[in-house]
Coordinates of C-alpha atoms and ligand atoms in Angstrom, one line a residue:
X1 CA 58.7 23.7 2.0
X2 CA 59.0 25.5 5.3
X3 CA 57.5 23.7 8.4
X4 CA 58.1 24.6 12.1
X5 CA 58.6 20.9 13.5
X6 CA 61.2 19.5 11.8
X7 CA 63.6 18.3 14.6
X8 CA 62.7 14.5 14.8
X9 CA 62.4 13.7 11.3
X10 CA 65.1 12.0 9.3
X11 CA 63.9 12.3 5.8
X12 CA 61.9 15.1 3.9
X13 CA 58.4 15.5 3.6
X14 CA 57.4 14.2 0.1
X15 CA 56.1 17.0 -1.8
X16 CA 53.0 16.0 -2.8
X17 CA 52.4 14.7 1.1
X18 CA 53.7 18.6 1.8
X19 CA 50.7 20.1 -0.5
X20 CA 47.7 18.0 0.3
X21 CA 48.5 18.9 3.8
X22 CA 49.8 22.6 3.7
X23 CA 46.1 24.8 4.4
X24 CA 48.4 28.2 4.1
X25 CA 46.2 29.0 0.6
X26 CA 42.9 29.2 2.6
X27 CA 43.9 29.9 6.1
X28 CA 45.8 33.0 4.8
X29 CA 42.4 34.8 4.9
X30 CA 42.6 35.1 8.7
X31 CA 45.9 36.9 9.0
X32 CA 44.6 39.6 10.6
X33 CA 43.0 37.4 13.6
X34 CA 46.2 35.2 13.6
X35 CA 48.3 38.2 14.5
X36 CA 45.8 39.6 16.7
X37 CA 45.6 36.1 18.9
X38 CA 49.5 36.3 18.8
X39 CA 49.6 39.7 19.7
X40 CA 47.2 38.8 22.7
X41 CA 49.5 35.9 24.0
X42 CA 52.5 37.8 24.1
X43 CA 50.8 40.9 25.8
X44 CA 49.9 37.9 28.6
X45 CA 53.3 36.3 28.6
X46 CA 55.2 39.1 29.0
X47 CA 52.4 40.3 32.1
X48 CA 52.8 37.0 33.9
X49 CA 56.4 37.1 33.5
X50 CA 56.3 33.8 31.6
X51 CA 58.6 36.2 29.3
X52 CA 60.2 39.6 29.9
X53 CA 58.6 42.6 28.9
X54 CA 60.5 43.6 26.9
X55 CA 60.6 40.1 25.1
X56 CA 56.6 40.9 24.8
X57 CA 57.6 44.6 23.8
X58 CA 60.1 43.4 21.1
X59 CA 57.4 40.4 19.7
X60 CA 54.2 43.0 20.2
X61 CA 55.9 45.7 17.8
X62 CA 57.5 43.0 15.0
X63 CA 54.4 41.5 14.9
X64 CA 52.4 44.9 14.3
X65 CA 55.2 45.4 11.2
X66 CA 54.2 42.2 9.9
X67 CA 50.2 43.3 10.2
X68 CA 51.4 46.7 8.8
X69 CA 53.5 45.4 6.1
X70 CA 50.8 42.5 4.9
X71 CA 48.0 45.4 4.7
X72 CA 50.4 47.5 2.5
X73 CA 51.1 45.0 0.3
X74 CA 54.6 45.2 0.8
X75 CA 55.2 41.5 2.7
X76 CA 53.2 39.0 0.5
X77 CA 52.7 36.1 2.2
X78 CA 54.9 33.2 0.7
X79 CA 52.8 30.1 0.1
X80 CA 56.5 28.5 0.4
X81 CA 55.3 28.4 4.5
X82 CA 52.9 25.1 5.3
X83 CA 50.0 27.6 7.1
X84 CA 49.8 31.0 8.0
X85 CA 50.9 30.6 12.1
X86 CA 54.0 29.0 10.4
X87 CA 54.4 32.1 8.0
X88 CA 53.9 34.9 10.9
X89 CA 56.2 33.0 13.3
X90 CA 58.9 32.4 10.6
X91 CA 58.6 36.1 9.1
X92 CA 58.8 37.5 13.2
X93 CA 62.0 35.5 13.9
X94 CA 63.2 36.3 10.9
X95 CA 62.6 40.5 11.4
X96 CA 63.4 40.6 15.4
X97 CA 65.5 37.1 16.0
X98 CA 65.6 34.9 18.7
X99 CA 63.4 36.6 21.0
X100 CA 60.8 35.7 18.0
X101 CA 61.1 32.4 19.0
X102 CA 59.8 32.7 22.7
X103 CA 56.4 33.3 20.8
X104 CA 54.9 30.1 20.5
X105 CA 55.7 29.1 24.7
X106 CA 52.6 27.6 26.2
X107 CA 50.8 27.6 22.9
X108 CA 50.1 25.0 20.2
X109 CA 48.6 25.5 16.6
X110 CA 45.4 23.6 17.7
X111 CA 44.6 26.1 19.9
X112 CA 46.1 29.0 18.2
X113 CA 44.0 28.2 14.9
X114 CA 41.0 27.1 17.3
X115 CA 41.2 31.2 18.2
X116 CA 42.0 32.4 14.8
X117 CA 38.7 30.5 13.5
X118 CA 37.1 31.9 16.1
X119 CA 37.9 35.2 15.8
X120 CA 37.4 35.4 12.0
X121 CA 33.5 33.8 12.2
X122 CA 33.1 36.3 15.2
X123 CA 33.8 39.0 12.6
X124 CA 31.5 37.7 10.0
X125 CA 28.8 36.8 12.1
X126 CA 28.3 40.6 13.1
X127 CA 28.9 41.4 9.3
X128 CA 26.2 38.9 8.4
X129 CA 24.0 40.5 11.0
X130 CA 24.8 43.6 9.5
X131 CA 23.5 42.8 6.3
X132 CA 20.4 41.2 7.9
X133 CA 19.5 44.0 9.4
X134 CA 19.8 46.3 5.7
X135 CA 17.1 43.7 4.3
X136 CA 14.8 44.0 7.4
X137 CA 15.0 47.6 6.9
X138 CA 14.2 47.5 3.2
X139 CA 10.9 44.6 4.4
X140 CA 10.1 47.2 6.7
X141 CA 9.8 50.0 4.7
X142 CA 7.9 48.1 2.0
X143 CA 5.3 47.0 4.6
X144 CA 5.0 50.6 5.5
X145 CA 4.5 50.9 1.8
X146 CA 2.1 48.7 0.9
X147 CA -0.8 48.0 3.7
X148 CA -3.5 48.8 0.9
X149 CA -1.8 46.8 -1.9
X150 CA -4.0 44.0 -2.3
X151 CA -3.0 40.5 -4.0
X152 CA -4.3 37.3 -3.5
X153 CA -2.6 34.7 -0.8
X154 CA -2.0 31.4 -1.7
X155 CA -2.0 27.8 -0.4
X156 CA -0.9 25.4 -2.7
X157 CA 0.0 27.9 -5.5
X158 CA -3.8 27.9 -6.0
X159 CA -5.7 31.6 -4.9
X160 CA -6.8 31.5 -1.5
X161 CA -8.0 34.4 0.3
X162 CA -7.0 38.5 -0.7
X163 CA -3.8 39.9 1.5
X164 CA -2.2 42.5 1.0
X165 CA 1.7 43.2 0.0
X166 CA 2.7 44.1 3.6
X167 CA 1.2 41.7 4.5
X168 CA 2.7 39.0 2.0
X169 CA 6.4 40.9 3.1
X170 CA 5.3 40.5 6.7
X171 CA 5.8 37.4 7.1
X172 CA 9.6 37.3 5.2
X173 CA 10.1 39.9 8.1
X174 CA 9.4 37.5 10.9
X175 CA 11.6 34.9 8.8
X176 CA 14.4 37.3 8.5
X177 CA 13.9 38.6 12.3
X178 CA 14.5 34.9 13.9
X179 CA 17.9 34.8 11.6
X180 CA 18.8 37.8 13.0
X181 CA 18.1 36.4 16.4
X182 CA 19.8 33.2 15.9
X183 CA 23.3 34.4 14.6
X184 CA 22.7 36.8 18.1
X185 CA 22.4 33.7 20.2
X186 CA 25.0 32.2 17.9
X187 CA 27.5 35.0 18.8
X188 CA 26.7 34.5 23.1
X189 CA 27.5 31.0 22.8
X190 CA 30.6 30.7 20.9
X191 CA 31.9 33.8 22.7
X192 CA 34.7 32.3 24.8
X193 CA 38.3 32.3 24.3
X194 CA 40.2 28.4 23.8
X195 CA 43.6 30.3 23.4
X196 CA 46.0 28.5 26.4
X197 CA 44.2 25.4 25.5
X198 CA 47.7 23.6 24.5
X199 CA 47.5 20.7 22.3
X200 CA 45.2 19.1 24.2
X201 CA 45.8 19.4 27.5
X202 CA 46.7 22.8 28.6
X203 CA 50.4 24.1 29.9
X204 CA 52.2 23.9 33.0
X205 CA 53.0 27.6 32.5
X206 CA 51.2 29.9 34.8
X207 CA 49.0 31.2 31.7
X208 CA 46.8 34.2 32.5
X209 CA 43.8 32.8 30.1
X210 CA 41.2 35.3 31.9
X211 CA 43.9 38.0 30.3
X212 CA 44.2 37.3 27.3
X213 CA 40.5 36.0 26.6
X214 CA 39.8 39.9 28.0
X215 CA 42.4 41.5 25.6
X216 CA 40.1 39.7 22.5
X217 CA 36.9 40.8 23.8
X218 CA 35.6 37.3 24.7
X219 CA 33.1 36.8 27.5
X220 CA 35.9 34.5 29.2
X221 CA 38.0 31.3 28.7
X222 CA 36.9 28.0 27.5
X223 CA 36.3 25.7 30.4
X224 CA 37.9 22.3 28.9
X225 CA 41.0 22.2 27.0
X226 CA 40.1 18.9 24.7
X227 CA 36.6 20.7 24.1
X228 CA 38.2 24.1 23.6
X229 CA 41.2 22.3 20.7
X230 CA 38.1 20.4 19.1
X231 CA 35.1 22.0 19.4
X232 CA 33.4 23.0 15.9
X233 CA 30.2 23.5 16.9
X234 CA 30.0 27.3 16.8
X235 CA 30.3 26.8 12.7
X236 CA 27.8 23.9 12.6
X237 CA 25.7 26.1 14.4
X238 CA 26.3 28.9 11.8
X239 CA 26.3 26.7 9.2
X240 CA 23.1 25.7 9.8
X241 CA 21.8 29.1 11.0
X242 CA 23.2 30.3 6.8
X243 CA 21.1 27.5 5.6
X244 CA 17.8 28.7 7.4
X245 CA 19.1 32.3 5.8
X246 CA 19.6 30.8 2.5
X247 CA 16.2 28.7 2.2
X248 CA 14.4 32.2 3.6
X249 CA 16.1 34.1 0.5
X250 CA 15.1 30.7 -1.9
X251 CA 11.5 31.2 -1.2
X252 CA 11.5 34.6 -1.7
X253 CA 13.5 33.9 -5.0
X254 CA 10.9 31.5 -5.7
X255 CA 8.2 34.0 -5.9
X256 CA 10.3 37.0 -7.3
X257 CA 10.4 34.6 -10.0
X258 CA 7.1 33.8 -10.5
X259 CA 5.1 37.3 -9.6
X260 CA 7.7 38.6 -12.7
X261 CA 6.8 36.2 -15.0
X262 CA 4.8 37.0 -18.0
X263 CA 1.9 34.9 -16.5
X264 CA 2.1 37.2 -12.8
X265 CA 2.9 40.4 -14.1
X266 CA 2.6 41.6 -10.3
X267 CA 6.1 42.9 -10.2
X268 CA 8.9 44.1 -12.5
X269 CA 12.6 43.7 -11.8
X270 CA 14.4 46.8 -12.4
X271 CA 16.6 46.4 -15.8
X272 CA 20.4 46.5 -13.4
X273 CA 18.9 43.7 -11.6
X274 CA 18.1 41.8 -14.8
X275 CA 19.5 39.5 -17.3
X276 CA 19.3 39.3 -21.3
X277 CA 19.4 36.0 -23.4
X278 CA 22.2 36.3 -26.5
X279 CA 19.4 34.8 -28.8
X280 CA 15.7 35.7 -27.5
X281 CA 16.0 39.7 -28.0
X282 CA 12.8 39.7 -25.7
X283 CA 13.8 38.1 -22.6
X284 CA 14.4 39.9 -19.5
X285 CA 15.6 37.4 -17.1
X286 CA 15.7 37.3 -12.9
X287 CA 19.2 35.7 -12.8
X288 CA 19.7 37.1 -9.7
X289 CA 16.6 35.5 -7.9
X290 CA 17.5 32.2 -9.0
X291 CA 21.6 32.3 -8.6
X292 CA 20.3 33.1 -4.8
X293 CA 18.0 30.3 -5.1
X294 CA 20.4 28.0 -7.0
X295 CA 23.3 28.9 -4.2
X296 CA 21.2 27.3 -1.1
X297 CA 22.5 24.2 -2.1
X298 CA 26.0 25.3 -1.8
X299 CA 25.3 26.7 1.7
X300 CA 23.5 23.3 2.9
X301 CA 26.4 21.4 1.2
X302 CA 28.5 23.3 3.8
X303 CA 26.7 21.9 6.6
X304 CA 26.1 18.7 5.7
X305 CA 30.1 18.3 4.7
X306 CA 30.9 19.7 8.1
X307 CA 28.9 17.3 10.0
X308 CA 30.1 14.7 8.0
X309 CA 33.7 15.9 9.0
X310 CA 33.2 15.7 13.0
X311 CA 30.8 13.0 13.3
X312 CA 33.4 10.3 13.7
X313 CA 36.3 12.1 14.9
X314 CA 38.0 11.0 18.6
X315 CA 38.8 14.1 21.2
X316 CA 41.1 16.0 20.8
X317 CA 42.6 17.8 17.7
X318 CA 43.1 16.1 14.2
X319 CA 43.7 17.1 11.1
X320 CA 40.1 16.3 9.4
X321 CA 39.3 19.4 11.2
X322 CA 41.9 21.7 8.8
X323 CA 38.3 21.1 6.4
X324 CA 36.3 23.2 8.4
X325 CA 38.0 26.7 6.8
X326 CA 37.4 26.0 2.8
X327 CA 33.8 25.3 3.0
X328 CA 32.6 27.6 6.0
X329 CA 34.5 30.6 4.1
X330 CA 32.8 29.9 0.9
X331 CA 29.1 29.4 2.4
X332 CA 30.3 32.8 4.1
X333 CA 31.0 34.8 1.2
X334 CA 28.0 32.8 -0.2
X335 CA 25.3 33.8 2.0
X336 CA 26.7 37.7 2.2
X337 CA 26.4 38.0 -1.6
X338 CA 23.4 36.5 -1.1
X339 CA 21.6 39.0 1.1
X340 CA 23.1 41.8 -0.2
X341 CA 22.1 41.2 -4.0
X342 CA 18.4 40.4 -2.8
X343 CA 18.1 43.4 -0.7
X344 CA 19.1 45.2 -3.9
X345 CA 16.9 43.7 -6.1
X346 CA 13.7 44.1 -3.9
X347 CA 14.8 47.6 -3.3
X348 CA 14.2 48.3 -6.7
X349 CA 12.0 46.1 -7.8
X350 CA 8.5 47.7 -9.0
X351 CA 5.0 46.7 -7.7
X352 CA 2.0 46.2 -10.8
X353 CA -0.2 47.1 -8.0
X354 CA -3.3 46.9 -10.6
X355 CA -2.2 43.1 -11.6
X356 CA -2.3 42.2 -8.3
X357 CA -5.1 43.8 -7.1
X358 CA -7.5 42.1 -10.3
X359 CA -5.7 38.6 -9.8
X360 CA -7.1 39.3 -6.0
X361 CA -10.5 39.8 -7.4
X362 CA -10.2 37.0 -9.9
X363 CA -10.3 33.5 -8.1
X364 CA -12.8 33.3 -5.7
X365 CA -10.9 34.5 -3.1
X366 CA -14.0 36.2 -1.2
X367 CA -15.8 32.6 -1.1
X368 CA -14.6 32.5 2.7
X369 CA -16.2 35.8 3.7
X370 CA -19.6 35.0 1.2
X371 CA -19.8 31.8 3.7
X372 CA -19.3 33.8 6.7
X373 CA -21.6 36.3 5.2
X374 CA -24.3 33.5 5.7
X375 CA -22.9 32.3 9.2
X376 CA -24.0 35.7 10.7
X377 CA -27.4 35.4 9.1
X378 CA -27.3 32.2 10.9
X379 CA -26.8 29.5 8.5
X380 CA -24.3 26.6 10.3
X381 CA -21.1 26.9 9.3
X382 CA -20.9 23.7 7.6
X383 CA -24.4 24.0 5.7
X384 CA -22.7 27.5 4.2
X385 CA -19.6 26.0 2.9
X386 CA -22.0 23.8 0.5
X387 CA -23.9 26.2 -0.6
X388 CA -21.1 28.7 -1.4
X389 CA -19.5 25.5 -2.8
X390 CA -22.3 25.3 -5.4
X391 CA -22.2 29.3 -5.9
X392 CA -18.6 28.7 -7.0
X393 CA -19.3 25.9 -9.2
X394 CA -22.5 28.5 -11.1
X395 CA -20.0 31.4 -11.6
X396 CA -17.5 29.2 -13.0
X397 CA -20.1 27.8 -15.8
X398 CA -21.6 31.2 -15.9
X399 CA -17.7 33.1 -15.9
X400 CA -18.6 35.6 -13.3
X401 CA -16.6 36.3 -10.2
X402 CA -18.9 36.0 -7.0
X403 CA -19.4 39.9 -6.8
X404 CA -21.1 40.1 -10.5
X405 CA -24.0 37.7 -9.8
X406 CA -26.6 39.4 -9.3
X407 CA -29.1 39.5 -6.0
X408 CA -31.8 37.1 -7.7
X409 CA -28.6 34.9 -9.2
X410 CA -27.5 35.2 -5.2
X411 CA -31.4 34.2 -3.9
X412 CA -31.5 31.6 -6.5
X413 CA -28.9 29.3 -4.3
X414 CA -29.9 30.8 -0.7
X415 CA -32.8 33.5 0.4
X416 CA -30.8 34.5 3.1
X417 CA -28.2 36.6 0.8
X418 CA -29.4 40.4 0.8
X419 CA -27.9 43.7 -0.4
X420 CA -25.2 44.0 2.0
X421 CA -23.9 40.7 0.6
X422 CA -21.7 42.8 -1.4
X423 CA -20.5 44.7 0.9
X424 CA -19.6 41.9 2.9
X425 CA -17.5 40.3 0.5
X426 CA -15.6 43.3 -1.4
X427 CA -12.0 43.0 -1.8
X428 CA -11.6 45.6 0.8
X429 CA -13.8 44.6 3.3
X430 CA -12.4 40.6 3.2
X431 CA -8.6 42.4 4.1
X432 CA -9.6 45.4 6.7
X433 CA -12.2 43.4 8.6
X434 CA -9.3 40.9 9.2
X435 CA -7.5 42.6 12.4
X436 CA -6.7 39.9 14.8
X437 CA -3.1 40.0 15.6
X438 CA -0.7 39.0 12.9
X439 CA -3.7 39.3 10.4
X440 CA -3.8 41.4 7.1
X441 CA -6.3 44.0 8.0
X442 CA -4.5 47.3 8.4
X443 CA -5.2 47.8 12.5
X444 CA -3.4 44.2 13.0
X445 CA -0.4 45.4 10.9
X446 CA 0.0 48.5 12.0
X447 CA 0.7 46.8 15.3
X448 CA 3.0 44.7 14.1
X449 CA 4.9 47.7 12.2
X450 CA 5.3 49.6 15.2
X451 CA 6.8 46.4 17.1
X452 CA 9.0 45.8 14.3
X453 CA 10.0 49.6 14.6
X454 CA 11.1 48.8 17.7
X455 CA 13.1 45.7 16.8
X456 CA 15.1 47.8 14.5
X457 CA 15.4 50.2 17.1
X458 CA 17.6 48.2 19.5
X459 CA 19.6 45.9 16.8
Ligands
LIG1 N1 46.1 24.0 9.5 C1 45.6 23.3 10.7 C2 44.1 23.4 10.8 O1 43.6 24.2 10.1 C3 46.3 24.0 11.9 C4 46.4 23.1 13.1 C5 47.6 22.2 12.9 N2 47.8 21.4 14.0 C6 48.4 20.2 13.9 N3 48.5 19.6 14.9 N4 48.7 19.8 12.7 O2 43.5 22.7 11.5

């Protein structure tokens, strides 16, 4: 047991009391930010004069050692110390001696691991962001890809109209865009320093917070020091903004899934992205696909747990708040593992481009365009859904697909069908006449290609 606040206590802690509340097994993961903040607030002590500079000097260079020494694996850090600020604090004064000690003036642990939180989710959030923008890349080159790939959209998992596979990947792009956004916005608003918040209440040392929020490349200093101590909103916010991520990755799963099923055949996950079974020699698995499906509930577990946490908690610090670290790092490491392991497996995933195109052709999917076929020859829109309604119901008992009835069959059920009728309702015809903004036909999506070129431009 090694704490730093011994001095009014008569007895020991108990030992068991000692584990359930030491966090130095997690919170060691943000060394690196710990010593940074510390670095920061020394830099700033010793520049107000609050301590000498060579004090600042002295504390600036043994806690570069420690930083040095920790990344060379030459100073393990003991789990003997109750968190890591204790285990920094206690190694400095232990390496450079008294002047160690001046460290911790006009700073507390709430605000110090209120920083090193800070700075460690900062971090992640532009590595998240990084990876976001490798899968946008990978959606954007498979739009490019695919703008004549035809497949059949769905609404209720039942064939509705023919789309194309840029199309279908267009709109994951838009998903995956707004998540890149959000962890943007994300970023803006948590961007401000609460180091020199105190405890609670800030110091009565002349504290230079403008300084030292500068020296950690915040936009500034937090404007209330109870907020600043107890403010978890910024990994709520995350949280939440990894769940979106996560549910964005399930649906996709969701389909990888079932376009490589035997039934779909549409694509084929490459064999390094695959699983065997140790009894069916036949089976070729998407484990990945549904682990990334299967881990959204982790992520939203995160959230929900961290809610949970803050909703009934009174200003200022407590110690509930220590559970904020455990379950953000996991959803974290989660959700980069995630994105990462999808972006490989769509990357090299292959395309039954025949399969997809027949299933298109298969199901009715032109019965729209036959009854706006008939609403440019002037039938009422509502008198052309029956009657393609009942052209349906004759190719199902007759097991012919719309364009293999012939122009009597088509006469039979309306004179107003002609020759072009076929035409009109081709596979290609029902995508590339579609070019409204945001639609399938290729005029529509190369618009949105070239604005999505742009986006990845200036991210
Ligand atoms: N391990 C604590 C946490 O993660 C650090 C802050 C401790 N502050 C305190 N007053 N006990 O929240």
């Amino acid at each position: 047991m090694a704490q730093l606040w011994g001095g009014r206590f008569t007895k020991e802690t108990d030992q068991l009391v000692y584990n359930f509340n030491a966090s130095i097994s997690f919170d060691q993961k943000f060394y690196r930010q710990d010593i940074r903040g510390s670095i920061a607030h020394a830099t700033m002590l010793g520049e107000t004069g609050i301590i000498t500079k060579e004090e600042a000097d002295k504390i600036v260079e043994g806690l570069n050692g420690i930083l040095n020494d920790v990344e060379a694996g030459t100073l393990e850090i003991s789990s003997k110390y109750e968190d890591i600020h204790s285990f920094v604090e206690a190694t400095l004064i232990d390496r450079i001696g008294d002047t160690g000690k001046k460290l911790h003036t006009g700073r507390s642990r709430n605000d110090q691991v209120a920083l090193d939180m800070k700075l460690y989710t900062r971090d992640e959030v532009v590595a998240i962001k990084g990876l976001i923008k490798e899968l946008l890349l990978t959606l954007h080159k498979l739009m490019k890809e695919n703008l004549d790939t035809y497949m059949p959209g769905f609404t209720h998992l039942q064939k509705a109209q023919p789309v194309t596979f840029a199309h279908h990947v267009g709109a994951y792009m838009e998903m995956f865009k707004r998540d890149y956004d959000r962890l943007s916005d994300i970023y803006d608003r948590m961007n401000y320093c609460p180091l020199g918040a105190g405890a609670l209440a800030g110091t009565t040392y002349p504290l230079d917070r403008e300084l030292t929020a500068k020296l950690l490349d915040f936009y500034g200093p937090t404007l209330n020091s109870m907020d600043s101590v107890s403010d978890r909103d910024y990994l709520i916010e995350l949280l939440s903004a990894m769940s979106t991520i996560c549910m964005h990755l399930s649906r996709f799963s969701e389909e990888i899934i079932i376009w490589n099923s035997n039934e779909y055949q549409f694509i084929e996950l490459d064999d390094s992205y695959s699983t065997g079974s140790s009894i069916m020699p036949q089976k070729k698995n998407p484990d990945i696909a549904e682990l990334v499906r299967g881990k959204t509930g982790r992520v939203y577990g995160a959230l929900i747990s961290l809610l949970t946490t803050m909703k009934g908690i009174p200003l200022a610090y407590n110690k509930d708040m220590q559970e904020d670290k455990e379950l953000t790092f996991d959803a974290i490491d989660t959700v980069k593992g995630c994105i990462a392991l999808f972006n490989g497996m769509i990357s090299t995933m292959r395309l039954n481009k025949e399969n997809m195109k027949a299933s298109a052709m298969n199901g009715f999917t032109n019965a729209t365009d036959a009854a706006d076929y008939l609403v440019k020859n002037g039938v009422p829109f509502r008198d052309a859904h029956g009657i393609i309604g009942r052209l349906v119901l004759y190719c199902i008992d007759n097991n012919k697909a719309i364009d293999e009835l012939t122009l009597d069959e088509f006469k039979e059920i309306s004179p107003v069908f002609n020759e072009d009728i076929y035409d009109a309702i081709s596979l290609e015809t029902c995508v590339e006449k579609r070019n409204t903004i945001g639609a399938p036909g290729p005029e529509a999506m190369k618009q949105v290609i070239e604005i999505n070129e742009k986006f990845l431009e200036n991210i």
